Amino acid sequence: MTIPPRTAFIERSTKETKIQVSLSLDGGALPLLPASSHFPSTPSSSTSSLAHTASPLSLPAIPEQTEETHASQSSPAQQIWIWTGIGFLDHMLHALAKHAGWSLRLRSRGDLAIDDHHTTEDTFLALGAAFSTALGPRTGLARFGTAFAPLDEALSRAVLDLSNRPFFVGEFGFRGEKIGALSAQMVHHGLQSWSQAAGVTLHVDVLRGENDHHRAESAFKALAGACREAGRRVEGREGEVVSTKGVL
């Protein structure tokens, strides 16, 4: 039996942000994100000089998808290319995709001239919507996933239920207000937004750690492991809804 691909393409456009997401939950090749008025295939003079305009979306030009960046990686098993304009957010999404086994292309153009809130929130909403769409009817899956991930002195736990009942609880214990250019509080709000759009129940706890970068990265790696386990196809349960209610 041919197993259908679990892929999704999502575009999200608001006054504050323009976002494209292409996701494959099982990795493999992904086509380049399509050009649009917000993401021209060749940066125009108006795009490259956005930082000098009055637009709330004033940003430096986004690299071409064929360019290697700090959050890109390509292999026969996975293709990852991420650019949000917030380096640490890119780093966390890269870790999530890599360890979840996803292929992911994502780019965001947001109102970073204001702050990082809208860009982070809307990026997670778009990624959550892509995750939910790619999952499809949520049948024949393990449904629950639990994972621990260490990073040096930090240790995190993530527990995920593909319940279609959005709920998020997170305890991160960050010491500082920012991690790189990302507001520390946006880690919690971002994952809350992702859980809402993905239709999942998610608990993430950083159990220990001294360094905020390590605390955050171990949390995203734990989430990746939980996603991989919860979304695992279970042989012999094809088409079955894993719920006593008969529906998720």
Short mmCIF file of C-alpha atoms in Angstrom, two decimals:
data_model
loop_
_atom_site.label_atom_id
_atom_site.label_comp_id
_atom_site.label_asym_id
_atom_site.label_seq_id
_atom_site.Cartn_x
_atom_site.Cartn_y
_atom_site.Cartn_z
CA MET A 1 0.00 0.00 0.00
CA THR A 2 1.29 3.45 -0.91
CA ILE A 3 1.68 5.70 2.11
CA PRO A 4 0.48 9.21 1.27
CA PRO A 5 2.92 12.04 1.94
CA ARG A 6 2.24 14.16 4.99
CA THR A 7 2.95 17.62 3.65
CA ALA A 8 1.45 21.10 3.85
CA PHE A 9 2.00 24.56 2.45
CA ILE A 10 0.68 27.52 4.45
CA GLU A 11 0.71 31.24 3.72
CA ARG A 12 -0.21 33.68 6.47
CA SER A 13 -0.60 37.37 5.76
CA THR A 14 -1.51 40.13 8.22
CA LYS A 15 -0.69 43.82 8.54
CA GLU A 16 2.20 42.86 10.79
CA THR A 17 3.64 39.76 9.09
CA LYS A 18 3.91 37.82 5.84
CA ILE A 19 4.84 34.15 6.27
CA GLN A 20 5.29 31.07 4.07
CA VAL A 21 5.72 27.54 5.45
CA SER A 22 6.28 24.29 3.58
CA LEU A 23 6.43 21.21 5.81
CA SER A 24 6.92 17.47 5.34
CA LEU A 25 6.52 15.50 8.56
CA ASP A 26 8.45 12.58 7.08
CA GLY A 27 11.36 14.54 5.63
CA GLY A 28 12.54 14.17 2.07
CA ALA A 29 12.63 16.71 -0.74
CA LEU A 30 10.65 19.93 -0.63
CA PRO A 31 10.16 22.35 -3.52
CA LEU A 32 11.31 25.92 -3.07
CA LEU A 33 8.77 28.29 -1.57
CA PRO A 34 6.90 30.10 -4.37
CA ALA A 35 7.64 33.71 -5.22
CA SER A 36 4.98 36.25 -4.30
CA SER A 37 4.58 40.00 -4.03
CA HIS A 38 5.95 39.78 -0.48
CA PHE A 39 8.75 37.38 -1.41
CA PRO A 40 9.93 38.19 -4.95
CA SER A 41 12.24 35.63 -6.53
CA THR A 42 14.89 38.30 -7.05
CA PRO A 43 15.12 41.00 -4.39
CA SER A 44 14.14 44.31 -5.95
CA SER A 45 15.65 47.65 -5.12
CA SER A 46 12.58 48.41 -3.03
CA THR A 47 13.01 45.13 -1.14
CA SER A 48 16.70 45.55 -0.50
CA SER A 49 16.20 49.07 0.83
CA LEU A 50 13.27 48.29 3.10
CA ALA A 51 15.24 49.35 6.13
CA HIS A 52 15.08 52.93 4.81
CA THR A 53 11.30 53.04 4.27
CA ALA A 54 8.52 53.94 6.67
CA SER A 55 6.86 50.52 6.35
CA PRO A 56 6.37 48.57 9.61
CA LEU A 57 7.75 45.58 7.67
CA SER A 58 11.08 47.33 7.15
CA LEU A 59 13.65 44.55 7.03
CA PRO A 60 16.89 43.68 5.28
CA ALA A 61 16.47 41.54 2.18
CA ILE A 62 15.74 37.86 2.83
CA PRO A 63 18.38 35.55 1.34
CA GLU A 64 17.62 33.39 -1.67
CA GLN A 65 16.55 29.86 -0.70
CA THR A 66 19.55 28.46 -2.54
CA GLU A 67 21.88 30.33 -0.19
CA GLU A 68 23.31 28.59 2.85
CA THR A 69 22.30 30.36 6.06
CA HIS A 70 22.73 29.84 9.79
CA ALA A 71 19.49 27.77 9.78
CA SER A 72 19.74 25.70 6.62
CA GLN A 73 20.69 22.08 6.12
CA SER A 74 20.24 19.66 3.24
CA SER A 75 20.62 15.89 2.96
CA PRO A 76 18.79 13.09 1.13
CA ALA A 77 16.67 12.65 4.28
CA GLN A 78 15.88 16.28 5.13
CA GLN A 79 15.79 19.75 3.63
CA ILE A 80 15.68 22.66 6.07
CA TRP A 81 15.80 26.37 5.26
CA ILE A 82 14.53 28.94 7.76
CA TRP A 83 14.64 32.73 7.88
CA THR A 84 12.53 34.85 10.26
CA GLY A 85 14.82 37.82 10.82
CA ILE A 86 15.32 36.67 14.44
CA GLY A 87 18.47 34.57 14.59
CA PHE A 88 17.74 32.69 17.80
CA LEU A 89 14.21 31.85 16.65
CA ASP A 90 15.68 30.45 13.43
CA HIS A 91 18.06 28.36 15.52
CA MET A 92 15.24 26.90 17.64
CA LEU A 93 13.06 26.08 14.62
CA HIS A 94 16.06 24.48 12.94
CA ALA A 95 16.60 22.26 15.98
CA LEU A 96 12.89 21.38 16.10
CA ALA A 97 12.75 20.38 12.44
CA LYS A 98 16.03 18.49 12.49
CA HIS A 99 15.26 16.31 15.49
CA ALA A 100 11.59 15.79 14.59
CA GLY A 101 12.69 14.38 11.23
CA TRP A 102 10.87 17.10 9.28
CA SER A 103 11.77 18.84 6.09
CA LEU A 104 10.89 22.50 6.54
CA ARG A 105 11.09 25.65 4.47
CA LEU A 106 9.94 28.78 6.28
CA ARG A 107 10.36 32.50 5.76
CA SER A 108 8.84 35.43 7.60
CA ARG A 109 8.76 39.15 6.96
CA GLY A 110 7.57 40.93 10.09
CA ASP A 111 7.41 44.27 11.86
CA LEU A 112 10.69 43.85 13.70
CA ALA A 113 11.01 47.63 13.74
CA ILE A 114 8.42 47.42 16.52
CA ASP A 115 9.57 44.29 18.38
CA ASP A 116 9.75 40.51 17.96
CA HIS A 117 6.23 39.70 19.20
CA HIS A 118 4.17 39.58 16.01
CA THR A 119 6.86 37.87 13.96
CA THR A 120 7.38 35.13 16.57
CA GLU A 121 3.69 34.62 17.30
CA ASP A 122 2.61 34.49 13.67
CA THR A 123 5.50 32.23 12.69
CA PHE A 124 4.41 29.69 15.30
CA LEU A 125 0.76 30.02 14.26
CA ALA A 126 1.68 29.33 10.64
CA LEU A 127 3.92 26.40 11.60
CA GLY A 128 1.20 24.97 13.84
CA ALA A 129 -1.35 25.21 11.03
CA ALA A 130 1.08 23.44 8.69
CA PHE A 131 1.64 20.68 11.27
CA SER A 132 -2.11 20.12 11.69
CA THR A 133 -2.74 20.11 7.94
CA ALA A 134 0.13 17.71 7.28
CA LEU A 135 -1.12 15.29 9.97
CA GLY A 136 -4.40 14.91 8.12
CA PRO A 137 -7.23 12.98 9.81
CA ARG A 138 -5.06 11.90 12.81
CA THR A 139 -5.85 8.22 12.39
CA GLY A 140 -3.50 5.28 12.82
CA LEU A 141 -1.02 7.34 14.85
CA ALA A 142 0.62 6.74 18.22
CA ARG A 143 -1.09 9.98 19.34
CA PHE A 144 1.02 10.46 22.49
CA GLY A 145 4.68 11.39 22.60
CA THR A 146 7.10 11.95 25.45
CA ALA A 147 10.75 12.90 25.13
CA PHE A 148 13.61 14.16 27.26
CA ALA A 149 16.51 16.09 25.79
CA PRO A 150 19.71 17.26 27.49
CA LEU A 151 22.04 20.01 26.38
CA ASP A 152 25.08 20.04 28.62
CA GLU A 153 23.78 21.06 32.06
CA ALA A 154 20.19 21.64 30.87
CA LEU A 155 17.50 18.97 30.72
CA SER A 156 13.96 19.32 29.35
CA ARG A 157 10.87 17.14 29.06
CA ALA A 158 8.06 17.47 26.50
CA VAL A 159 4.77 15.56 26.55
CA LEU A 160 2.48 15.83 23.53
CA ASP A 161 -1.05 14.64 22.77
CA LEU A 162 -2.50 15.01 19.26
CA SER A 163 -5.83 15.56 20.98
CA ASN A 164 -7.33 18.28 18.78
CA ARG A 165 -7.89 20.07 22.11
CA PRO A 166 -5.38 22.93 22.19
CA PHE A 167 -3.73 23.42 25.56
CA PHE A 168 -0.24 24.46 26.60
CA VAL A 169 1.68 24.45 29.86
CA GLY A 170 5.31 25.48 29.90
CA GLU A 171 7.90 26.11 32.61
CA PHE A 172 11.22 27.43 31.34
CA GLY A 173 12.79 29.37 34.22
CA PHE A 174 14.81 31.74 32.05
CA ARG A 175 17.17 34.06 33.92
CA GLY A 176 17.36 36.88 31.39
CA GLU A 177 14.90 38.95 29.39
CA LYS A 178 16.36 38.04 25.99
CA ILE A 179 18.17 35.14 24.34
CA GLY A 180 20.01 36.66 21.43
CA ALA A 181 17.45 38.88 19.67
CA LEU A 182 14.48 36.83 20.93
CA SER A 183 12.53 37.94 24.00
CA ALA A 184 12.64 35.05 26.46
CA GLN A 185 8.90 35.33 27.16
CA MET A 186 8.22 34.68 23.46
CA VAL A 187 9.41 31.09 23.81
CA HIS A 188 6.39 30.41 26.02
CA HIS A 189 4.02 32.48 23.93
CA GLY A 190 5.34 31.01 20.70
CA LEU A 191 4.80 27.43 21.81
CA GLN A 192 1.38 28.36 23.17
CA SER A 193 0.54 29.75 19.71
CA TRP A 194 1.91 26.64 18.01
CA SER A 195 -0.17 24.36 20.26
CA GLN A 196 -3.30 26.37 19.51
CA ALA A 197 -2.85 26.23 15.74
CA ALA A 198 -1.63 22.62 15.75
CA GLY A 199 -4.58 21.41 17.83
CA VAL A 200 -2.45 19.66 20.43
CA THR A 201 -2.06 19.41 24.17
CA LEU A 202 1.56 20.17 25.04
CA HIS A 203 3.50 20.29 28.30
CA VAL A 204 7.12 21.44 28.21
CA ASP A 205 9.25 21.67 31.34
CA VAL A 206 12.89 22.66 31.65
CA LEU A 207 13.92 20.51 34.59
CA ARG A 208 17.33 22.07 35.17
CA GLY A 209 19.92 24.27 33.55
CA GLU A 210 22.04 27.34 34.16
CA ASN A 211 22.32 28.80 30.64
CA ASP A 212 19.21 30.24 28.98
CA HIS A 213 20.36 29.23 25.48
CA HIS A 214 20.80 25.66 26.70
CA ARG A 215 17.45 25.69 28.50
CA ALA A 216 15.58 26.83 25.41
CA GLU A 217 17.38 24.55 22.98
CA SER A 218 16.89 21.46 25.14
CA ALA A 219 13.16 22.32 25.32
CA PHE A 220 12.83 22.50 21.53
CA LYS A 221 14.78 19.27 21.09
CA ALA A 222 12.50 17.55 23.60
CA LEU A 223 9.48 18.85 21.69
CA ALA A 224 10.98 17.46 18.48
CA GLY A 225 11.27 14.01 20.01
CA ALA A 226 7.69 14.15 21.31
CA CYS A 227 6.41 15.20 17.86
CA ARG A 228 8.27 12.37 16.22
CA GLU A 229 6.82 9.80 18.63
CA ALA A 230 3.23 11.12 18.68
CA GLY A 231 3.06 11.33 14.89
CA ARG A 232 4.45 7.84 14.35
CA ARG A 233 2.27 5.64 12.14
CA VAL A 234 1.29 2.43 13.98
CA GLU A 235 1.24 -0.66 11.79
CA GLY A 236 -2.06 -2.52 11.95
CA ARG A 237 -4.02 0.50 13.20
CA GLU A 238 -4.45 2.21 9.84
CA GLY A 239 -7.59 4.36 9.80
CA GLU A 240 -8.21 3.86 13.53
CA VAL A 241 -8.97 6.84 15.72
CA VAL A 242 -6.97 6.44 18.93
CA SER A 243 -9.68 7.67 21.27
CA THR A 244 -12.47 6.14 23.35
CA LYS A 245 -14.70 8.87 21.91
CA GLY A 246 -14.12 7.62 18.39
CA VAL A 247 -13.07 11.08 17.24
CA LEU A 248 -10.26 13.55 17.81
#
